[in-house]
Amino acid sequence: MATRTTKTSTKTTSTRTTKPKVAPKTSVTKAATTTAAAPVVVETPQPVVSGPMMRKKELVDAVVAKSGMKKKDVKPVVEAMLSVLGSALQDGRELNLQPLGKVKINREKKLPTGKMMIAKIRQSEDLPPLESQPDAKDMDGVDAVADTTAAAAE
């Protein structure tokens, strides 16, 4: 603190103590700090960016690469499977086809060009990308299956 002496008259002298200038304290009550809402993190839905569309030809090629079978043998099986799946969805049936997942139709809408179905697909676990999945030749016990199909073909 600083002291300052001033002369008021010829006989008397007074001493005044001055306080340093400090910003006034703001008083925050305890109740105001306890009732303040804690910040909440709100997660917004993230858009799903889909990759390129897989066509039937690519599906057949992928099955040929994964199974090691000939394309002429795989193509009719893939087409029959797609036909059965399409019929089941058209009839309103739920599909539980692991590892593809469980497919459930939420809504349908009739259009002039056909029917639009809004479906929900739930997978139980994340699958590795198609390129990193092991071929059927690399899996244990598959060689025996390949040998029996080769023997049956002869």
XYZ file of C-alpha atoms in Angstrom:
154
model
C 0.000 0.000 0.000
C 1.131 3.447 -0.711
C 1.003 6.322 1.723
C 0.633 9.854 0.710
C 1.097 12.888 2.846
C -0.845 16.023 2.157
C -0.555 19.373 3.788
C -3.918 20.754 4.813
C -2.789 23.765 6.702
C 0.346 25.208 8.057
C 0.016 23.475 11.380
C -1.573 20.102 10.665
C -0.526 17.338 8.374
C -2.723 14.366 7.559
C -1.674 10.996 6.266
C -3.934 9.104 3.901
C -3.434 5.483 2.964
C -4.435 4.584 -0.591
C -5.209 1.076 -1.716
C -3.849 -0.217 -4.985
C -6.440 -0.267 -7.715
C -7.691 -3.833 -8.198
C -10.606 -5.009 -10.272
C -13.572 -5.745 -8.076
C -14.199 -9.422 -7.391
C -17.305 -10.914 -8.848
C -19.142 -13.030 -6.410
C -20.387 -16.338 -7.733
C -22.643 -18.205 -5.438
C -22.117 -21.845 -4.780
C -25.663 -22.635 -5.890
C -25.063 -21.077 -9.297
C -22.061 -23.313 -9.980
C -23.770 -26.518 -8.899
C -26.931 -25.968 -10.940
C -25.084 -25.209 -14.179
C -25.781 -27.946 -16.719
C -22.862 -30.131 -17.696
C -22.069 -30.042 -21.415
C -23.573 -32.928 -23.335
C -22.064 -34.282 -26.539
C -24.739 -34.893 -29.148
C -23.815 -37.255 -31.941
C -25.363 -36.437 -35.268
C -26.073 -39.185 -37.778
C -23.216 -39.562 -40.214
C -24.021 -40.168 -43.879
C -22.968 -43.532 -45.216
C -20.790 -43.230 -48.259
C -21.263 -46.338 -50.333
C -18.627 -47.709 -52.627
C -19.110 -48.587 -56.263
C -22.145 -50.709 -57.125
C -21.589 -54.452 -57.512
C -23.323 -55.909 -60.550
C -24.226 -59.543 -61.154
C -21.189 -60.056 -63.410
C -18.856 -58.849 -60.653
C -20.635 -61.063 -58.130
C -20.175 -64.102 -60.355
C -16.490 -63.238 -60.872
C -15.977 -62.842 -57.111
C -17.631 -66.195 -56.391
C -15.457 -67.846 -59.072
C -12.327 -66.329 -57.496
C -13.364 -67.324 -53.963
C -14.555 -70.844 -54.732
C -12.089 -71.812 -57.430
C -14.915 -73.296 -59.526
C -15.510 -72.620 -63.201
C -17.599 -69.649 -64.269
C -20.013 -71.839 -66.260
C -20.781 -73.783 -63.051
C -21.071 -70.753 -60.777
C -23.265 -68.476 -62.909
C -26.475 -70.593 -62.826
C -26.139 -71.074 -59.059
C -25.720 -67.320 -58.428
C -28.679 -66.516 -60.693
C -30.878 -69.104 -58.953
C -29.835 -67.764 -55.531
C -30.668 -64.171 -56.537
C -34.046 -65.325 -57.849
C -34.870 -67.099 -54.581
C -33.787 -64.089 -52.509
C -35.827 -61.709 -54.687
C -38.935 -63.884 -54.347
C -38.522 -64.095 -50.561
C -38.221 -60.322 -50.267
C -41.220 -59.834 -52.554
C -43.287 -62.089 -50.285
C -42.304 -59.919 -47.304
C -40.163 -62.556 -45.605
C -37.262 -61.654 -43.336
C -33.925 -63.139 -44.289
C -31.305 -64.268 -41.785
C -28.334 -65.161 -43.948
C -25.045 -64.959 -42.068
C -22.497 -63.509 -42.745
C -24.612 -61.250 -45.017
C -26.784 -60.445 -42.012
C -30.437 -60.190 -41.098
C -32.539 -58.411 -43.729
C -35.861 -56.916 -42.674
C -38.209 -54.888 -44.908
C -39.304 -51.678 -43.157
C -41.486 -50.055 -45.827
C -42.702 -50.696 -49.343
C -43.890 -48.311 -52.005
C -45.494 -49.253 -55.304
C -44.058 -47.367 -58.272
C -45.043 -47.429 -61.948
C -41.775 -49.214 -62.745
C -41.945 -51.739 -59.885
C -41.767 -51.799 -56.115
C -39.383 -49.888 -53.859
C -38.493 -51.580 -50.587
C -36.743 -49.874 -47.684
C -34.808 -52.557 -45.844
C -32.701 -52.723 -42.722
C -29.687 -55.035 -42.749
C -27.962 -55.885 -39.480
C -24.636 -57.698 -39.506
C -23.354 -59.325 -36.349
C -19.729 -58.370 -36.979
C -17.573 -56.452 -39.413
C -16.311 -58.560 -42.283
C -12.921 -57.996 -43.876
C -12.989 -56.438 -47.350
C -13.561 -58.816 -50.250
C -9.948 -58.639 -51.429
C -8.483 -59.629 -48.045
C -10.732 -62.642 -47.439
C -8.890 -65.948 -47.857
C -9.587 -67.997 -50.937
C -11.409 -71.291 -50.590
C -8.168 -73.088 -51.506
C -6.435 -71.626 -48.447
C -9.078 -72.803 -45.976
C -8.649 -76.089 -44.106
C -10.768 -78.988 -45.304
C -11.726 -77.348 -48.588
C -9.208 -79.382 -50.580
C -11.186 -82.509 -49.744
C -14.368 -80.885 -51.040
C -12.593 -79.768 -54.230
C -11.235 -83.296 -54.742
C -14.690 -84.855 -54.383
C -16.233 -82.398 -56.866
C -13.415 -83.056 -59.324
C -13.910 -86.821 -58.919
C -17.675 -86.447 -59.372
C -17.150 -84.431 -62.553
C -15.047 -87.206 -64.113
